[in-house]
XYZ file of C-alpha atoms in Angstrom:
399
model
C -74.714 -17.289 -8.684
C -76.188 -20.049 -10.786
C -75.208 -23.647 -10.252
C -73.281 -25.405 -12.995
C -75.518 -26.045 -16.009
C -78.421 -24.143 -14.465
C -78.641 -21.194 -16.853
C -77.479 -19.520 -20.041
C -76.837 -15.954 -21.199
C -77.898 -15.098 -24.748
C -77.035 -11.945 -26.653
C -78.828 -10.578 -29.724
C -77.123 -7.948 -31.872
C -78.681 -5.041 -33.708
C -79.454 -6.968 -36.889
C -81.120 -9.709 -34.815
C -83.582 -7.206 -33.307
C -83.782 -4.820 -36.269
C -87.549 -5.079 -36.766
C -90.623 -6.762 -35.233
C -90.186 -9.872 -37.391
C -86.636 -10.429 -36.171
C -87.609 -9.703 -32.581
C -90.278 -12.414 -32.892
C -87.690 -14.831 -34.293
C -85.238 -13.995 -31.514
C -87.933 -14.437 -28.886
C -88.666 -17.862 -30.356
C -85.026 -18.901 -29.862
C -85.070 -17.576 -26.307
C -88.301 -19.463 -25.622
C -86.665 -22.725 -26.743
C -83.922 -22.316 -24.126
C -86.443 -21.258 -21.465
C -88.748 -24.215 -22.090
C -85.825 -26.621 -21.846
C -85.744 -25.807 -18.127
C -82.810 -23.399 -18.125
C -82.674 -20.046 -16.406
C -82.258 -17.482 -19.182
C -80.802 -13.976 -19.172
C -80.746 -12.052 -22.450
C -78.726 -9.001 -23.493
C -79.860 -6.939 -26.480
C -78.345 -4.263 -28.683
C -80.236 -1.321 -30.176
C -82.453 -2.094 -33.169
C -80.625 -2.064 -36.519
C -79.032 1.329 -37.227
C -80.667 3.088 -34.252
C -77.337 4.034 -32.646
C -76.034 5.593 -35.866
C -79.315 7.487 -36.317
C -79.111 8.846 -32.781
C -75.501 9.938 -33.312
C -76.507 11.741 -36.505
C -79.443 13.378 -34.733
C -77.199 14.562 -31.912
C -74.885 16.170 -34.460
C -77.758 18.033 -36.085
C -78.966 19.459 -32.776
C -75.579 20.351 -31.295
C -73.708 21.917 -34.172
C -71.743 18.722 -34.763
C -70.080 18.462 -31.347
C -72.535 16.978 -28.836
C -71.692 16.992 -25.158
C -70.356 13.489 -24.511
C -72.284 12.987 -21.269
C -75.558 13.929 -22.933
C -74.689 11.734 -25.912
C -74.426 8.750 -23.569
C -77.846 9.554 -22.111
C -79.262 9.643 -25.640
C -77.581 6.515 -27.006
C -78.665 4.410 -24.030
C -82.295 4.809 -25.107
C -81.710 2.588 -28.160
C -81.096 -0.551 -26.110
C -83.950 0.320 -23.756
C -86.354 0.171 -26.700
C -85.047 -3.252 -27.749
C -85.189 -4.695 -24.238
C -88.763 -3.582 -23.601
C -89.951 -4.812 -27.016
C -88.233 -8.181 -26.546
C -89.808 -8.609 -23.097
C -93.233 -7.796 -24.560
C -92.803 -10.327 -27.364
C -91.598 -13.022 -24.969
C -94.712 -12.474 -22.885
C -96.855 -12.834 -25.998
C -95.128 -16.159 -26.708
C -95.923 -17.437 -23.223
C -92.555 -16.732 -21.575
C -92.844 -14.329 -18.622
C -90.139 -11.691 -19.007
C -88.966 -8.433 -17.458
C -86.554 -5.862 -18.884
C -83.761 -4.077 -17.019
C -81.458 -1.205 -17.855
C -77.758 -1.705 -17.290
C -78.022 0.191 -14.012
C -80.988 -1.902 -12.847
C -79.061 -5.057 -13.734
C -76.199 -3.989 -11.459
C -73.586 -2.762 -13.947
C -71.141 -0.229 -12.469
C -68.561 1.489 -14.700
C -66.259 4.501 -14.807
C -64.092 6.186 -17.443
C -64.474 8.666 -20.297
C -67.994 9.170 -21.620
C -68.595 6.734 -24.450
C -65.761 4.455 -23.292
C -66.839 3.325 -19.842
C -64.949 0.463 -18.200
C -66.868 -2.047 -16.113
C -65.892 -2.041 -12.435
C -68.380 -4.634 -11.220
C -71.650 -6.407 -11.964
C -74.029 -7.201 -9.121
C -76.999 -8.804 -10.907
C -79.313 -9.205 -7.898
C -82.496 -8.268 -9.782
C -81.552 -10.464 -12.743
C -81.040 -13.457 -10.441
C -84.332 -12.766 -8.687
C -86.205 -12.574 -11.995
C -84.707 -15.827 -13.268
C -85.321 -17.602 -9.936
C -89.004 -16.599 -10.113
C -89.424 -18.213 -13.524
C -88.995 -15.174 -15.760
C -86.584 -14.327 -18.558
C -84.428 -11.303 -17.680
C -83.858 -9.024 -20.680
C -80.995 -6.574 -20.092
C -79.912 -3.548 -22.115
C -76.394 -3.976 -23.430
C -73.826 -1.239 -23.996
C -74.552 0.722 -20.815
C -73.891 0.940 -17.092
C -74.219 3.370 -14.211
C -71.405 5.413 -12.714
C -70.896 5.679 -8.966
C -72.793 8.994 -9.077
C -75.747 7.394 -10.875
C -75.134 8.736 -14.381
C -75.565 6.516 -17.425
C -72.326 5.732 -19.252
C -71.907 3.680 -22.416
C -69.249 1.005 -22.930
C -67.974 1.791 -26.431
C -69.242 0.626 -29.813
C -70.048 -3.062 -29.687
C -70.337 -2.813 -25.910
C -73.389 -5.099 -25.780
C -71.025 -8.045 -26.344
C -69.086 -6.923 -23.279
C -72.315 -6.576 -21.281
C -73.373 -10.124 -22.132
C -70.028 -11.671 -21.234
C -69.699 -9.701 -17.993
C -73.247 -10.711 -17.019
C -72.510 -14.364 -17.815
C -69.447 -14.181 -15.590
C -71.335 -12.536 -12.740
C -74.120 -15.134 -12.923
C -71.711 -18.071 -13.184
C -73.079 -19.228 -16.560
C -71.223 -22.075 -18.275
C -71.156 -20.201 -21.594
C -72.465 -17.172 -23.443
C -74.165 -17.415 -26.849
C -73.952 -14.485 -29.249
C -76.568 -14.433 -32.005
C -75.711 -12.397 -35.089
C -76.436 -12.295 -38.825
C -73.262 -14.201 -39.753
C -72.835 -17.899 -38.980
C -69.721 -17.630 -36.856
C -66.151 -16.407 -37.183
C -64.587 -16.606 -40.642
C -61.019 -16.640 -41.945
C -61.767 -13.217 -43.481
C -64.764 -10.944 -43.847
C -66.993 -13.012 -46.195
C -68.404 -9.796 -47.658
C -64.910 -8.908 -48.904
C -63.393 -12.356 -49.538
C -65.802 -14.803 -51.217
C -63.566 -17.754 -50.335
C -63.594 -17.046 -46.593
C -63.976 -20.194 -44.477
C -65.978 -20.601 -41.296
C -63.788 -21.444 -38.304
C -65.335 -24.139 -36.121
C -63.269 -23.339 -33.045
C -60.762 -20.604 -32.257
C -58.872 -19.716 -29.085
C -59.676 -16.621 -27.052
C -56.242 -15.154 -27.773
C -56.498 -15.601 -31.547
C -59.980 -14.098 -31.642
C -58.864 -11.203 -29.438
C -56.065 -10.448 -31.890
C -58.500 -10.579 -34.821
C -60.925 -8.146 -33.213
C -58.177 -5.777 -32.097
C -56.883 -5.662 -35.668
C -60.279 -4.766 -37.101
C -62.322 -7.951 -37.569
C -65.992 -7.143 -36.997
C -66.567 -10.338 -35.011
C -67.152 -8.850 -31.569
C -65.871 -5.958 -29.483
C -62.228 -6.737 -28.653
C -62.730 -5.842 -24.980
C -65.448 -8.491 -24.759
C -63.064 -11.228 -25.938
C -60.511 -10.006 -23.412
C -63.174 -10.317 -20.694
C -64.140 -13.836 -21.837
C -60.511 -14.973 -21.723
C -60.080 -13.495 -18.261
C -63.210 -15.328 -17.074
C -62.291 -18.482 -19.047
C -65.830 -18.305 -20.421
C -66.606 -20.306 -23.592
C -68.419 -18.250 -26.240
C -70.556 -19.410 -29.133
C -71.106 -17.028 -32.062
C -73.515 -17.750 -34.905
C -76.796 -17.049 -36.631
C -78.597 -20.048 -35.176
C -79.095 -21.469 -38.668
C -75.709 -23.228 -38.884
C -73.002 -24.584 -36.625
C -71.429 -21.271 -35.679
C -68.045 -20.909 -33.961
C -66.885 -21.732 -30.443
C -64.368 -19.289 -28.969
C -62.614 -21.067 -26.129
C -59.355 -22.563 -24.918
C -55.808 -21.525 -25.616
C -53.175 -22.345 -28.210
C -50.443 -24.594 -26.810
C -48.378 -25.679 -29.827
C -45.556 -23.784 -31.554
C -46.417 -24.538 -35.168
C -47.565 -21.501 -37.125
C -51.072 -21.801 -38.473
C -52.722 -18.808 -40.106
C -56.298 -18.745 -38.853
C -57.442 -15.494 -40.473
C -56.546 -12.384 -42.427
C -58.054 -9.096 -41.333
C -58.354 -5.587 -42.729
C -59.093 -2.366 -40.874
C -60.042 0.571 -43.080
C -60.975 2.964 -40.277
C -57.496 4.440 -39.848
C -55.936 7.870 -40.342
C -52.296 8.995 -40.313
C -51.328 12.203 -38.551
C -47.894 13.834 -38.875
C -47.367 15.972 -35.768
C -44.978 18.607 -37.093
C -43.611 20.924 -34.429
C -44.586 18.698 -31.499
C -41.441 18.310 -29.442
C -40.156 15.706 -27.011
C -40.317 13.038 -29.694
C -44.106 13.266 -29.727
C -44.360 12.077 -26.106
C -46.293 15.142 -24.950
C -48.901 14.936 -27.694
C -49.161 11.162 -27.197
C -49.851 11.752 -23.508
C -52.654 14.164 -24.436
C -54.089 11.593 -26.857
C -54.162 8.985 -24.088
C -55.858 11.397 -21.685
C -58.564 12.043 -24.302
C -59.056 8.333 -25.016
C -57.584 8.579 -28.534
C -56.069 5.156 -29.214
C -52.679 5.142 -30.941
C -52.554 2.085 -33.188
C -48.902 2.625 -34.168
C -46.324 5.401 -33.962
C -43.118 6.153 -35.838
C -40.647 8.961 -36.425
C -39.806 10.260 -39.915
C -38.540 13.774 -39.329
C -41.544 14.306 -37.056
C -43.783 12.073 -34.933
C -46.279 9.977 -36.935
C -49.407 8.532 -35.360
C -51.864 6.003 -36.777
C -55.220 6.554 -35.060
C -58.934 5.880 -35.559
C -60.338 8.010 -38.371
C -63.291 9.306 -36.365
C -60.889 10.911 -33.843
C -58.711 12.590 -36.498
C -60.247 16.062 -36.228
C -59.926 16.053 -32.438
C -56.328 14.785 -32.614
C -55.396 17.421 -35.200
C -56.812 20.159 -32.980
C -54.667 18.891 -30.071
C -51.561 19.124 -32.288
C -52.461 22.641 -33.429
C -52.919 23.766 -29.842
C -49.648 22.203 -28.644
C -47.383 23.174 -31.541
C -49.039 26.182 -33.144
C -48.897 24.372 -36.487
C -51.483 22.470 -38.504
C -50.445 18.818 -38.771
C -50.402 16.911 -42.041
C -53.191 14.356 -42.123
C -54.049 11.391 -44.305
C -57.532 10.025 -43.589
C -57.105 7.234 -46.145
C -54.905 4.720 -44.323
C -55.629 1.059 -43.587
C -54.062 -2.023 -42.036
C -53.981 -5.618 -43.264
C -52.962 -8.434 -40.929
C -52.244 -12.146 -40.875
C -53.331 -13.724 -37.577
C -52.086 -16.991 -36.127
C -50.229 -18.298 -33.081
C -46.534 -17.459 -33.187
C -46.845 -15.227 -36.272
C -44.372 -12.645 -34.994
C -41.773 -15.334 -34.301
C -41.577 -16.324 -37.975
C -39.802 -13.708 -40.144
C -41.004 -15.508 -43.286
C -44.559 -14.286 -42.545
C -43.579 -10.650 -42.947
C -41.436 -11.480 -45.978
C -44.316 -13.292 -47.668
C -46.707 -10.433 -46.883
C -44.357 -7.875 -48.417
C -43.986 -10.034 -51.527
C -47.774 -10.264 -51.910
C -48.136 -6.500 -51.505
C -45.281 -5.920 -53.923
C -46.982 -7.989 -56.619
C -50.086 -5.834 -56.152
C -48.118 -2.611 -56.343
C -49.378 -1.778 -52.849
C -46.606 -0.159 -50.778
C -46.394 -1.084 -47.096
C -45.769 2.108 -45.112
C -45.126 0.354 -41.810
C -44.832 -3.283 -40.686
C -45.558 -4.350 -37.112
C -45.704 -7.755 -35.448
C -46.769 -9.454 -32.240
C -46.837 -13.000 -30.955
C -50.128 -13.545 -32.768
C -50.006 -11.381 -35.900
C -48.024 -9.514 -38.522
C -49.564 -6.304 -39.887
C -48.815 -3.881 -42.706
C -50.177 -0.337 -42.903
C -51.199 0.459 -46.474
C -53.287 2.955 -48.422
C -57.016 2.419 -48.010
C -57.485 1.826 -51.755
C -55.131 -1.164 -51.535
C -56.691 -2.781 -48.468
C -59.341 -5.005 -50.057
C -57.157 -6.299 -52.934
C -54.449 -6.989 -50.350
C -56.910 -8.795 -48.095
C -58.011 -11.120 -50.892
C -54.438 -11.800 -52.011
C -53.239 -12.506 -48.461
C -56.179 -14.849 -47.893
C -55.221 -16.753 -51.040
C -51.596 -16.978 -49.888
C -52.076 -17.875 -46.242
C -55.497 -19.584 -46.045
C -56.525 -20.959 -49.438
C -53.117 -22.141 -50.648
C -53.069 -25.922 -50.968
C -51.273 -27.454 -48.013
C -51.343 -24.152 -46.169
C -48.559 -21.601 -45.829
C -45.369 -23.341 -44.745
C -42.893 -21.903 -42.261
C -39.340 -23.120 -41.965
C-alpha cells in the first residue's frame, strides 16, 4: 500500500474521454499530478456513448435478448479502448504509462452477470507500475470471477472501480472528473436555479444517488463511506464538491431534491402469498424493488428496463398478464433527519397538490422523503420542490 500522501487515484468518466481531444485534455490533468511527484493510478470509463452503442448492437445480433455472460464480455471492451488510448496519449505527453484490465489490476467479483459485486482488489501490478515511475491506467466497470470470466459491475461501475482501487492502494482521496462541476442541489439541466454544494456527507450523497441523482453510482458512495475515503467530484474547471464526513446535528437541512424517471409500476394480479413469492423471484433475478404496496393485489415499483422481464415472471407464476404502467417516477427531498419531520411530507404533498400532481405513494427514511408520481409530473414537481425547500428565503423551516 502507498504511504500517506504518496499517491492519488483519478477517475475519468465517459464524457471526459469521449474523443481524442478530451483524452488529450484528461492526459494533461493526469500529467500535472504525475509531475508533482505523486504516484498516480487512473480509472477510465468507456468513451462517450460506447456502452449504449454496444448494448444496441448486442440486441440487433441476438434477437433482442443477448446472453448476459456474453454481453459482459462485449461491454468490457469499451473501457479497454479508453485505457489503451489514454496510456498512449500519456506516453506522447512524456508520462510513461501502462494500461490494465480489471482482471490484470486484481479485481475479483461475483454475482449476476451485469451486476457483479467486488470481493477483493489485489492491485500488485498497479503498485509495481506506479513504483517504477509509470502511470497505471485501469479499466473501470469490470472484474474477473474466480473462474476467470469477465464480469461487469453495473452501470456507473467505473466509479466503484476507482474507489475500490483507492482503498486497496491506501490513497488519501479519490478524484472523479466529470462534465459537471460537482454535486448540485438538483439536476442543473432540469432546474436552472440548482446550486453547487461545496461539501456533502457520504450518507447524504448516498441517499441522493440511490433516489436517482446522476452524481455517481450509489454503490460507489457506499464503498467510499465504508472506507472513510474522501471523494472530490468536479470538472476541473471550478471548485467541485467534496464528499466526506458525516452529519452529526439534528437540525433538518434540505441539501437536494432529486427525481428518478426510470420507474415502472407492476400490479401482480393473481400472485398469491401477498406477493412474497414473486418478490423472491425478483430478488433472485436481480430485479430491484424500489417500493411495494397492496391495493387488492401486490404492487411493485421497479426499474423500467426490467419491466418486461418482471412481467414475464408474473405471467409464469400466476397464469395472468399483470397490469403495467411504464410511466412512473419518484421525486424526493434529501436531508439529514428528513423522515423524522412529518412537516416535510406535508409540505411536499401541498406542493404536489398545487401542481395537480397526485402522489400515489409516500415513503420516508432517516435521510429523505419521497413521493411516487406520474412521469409527466416529475420535472414540474422537481422545480417546485426545489423552490420550496432550497431556494426559499431563509430555507424551509421545521418545527
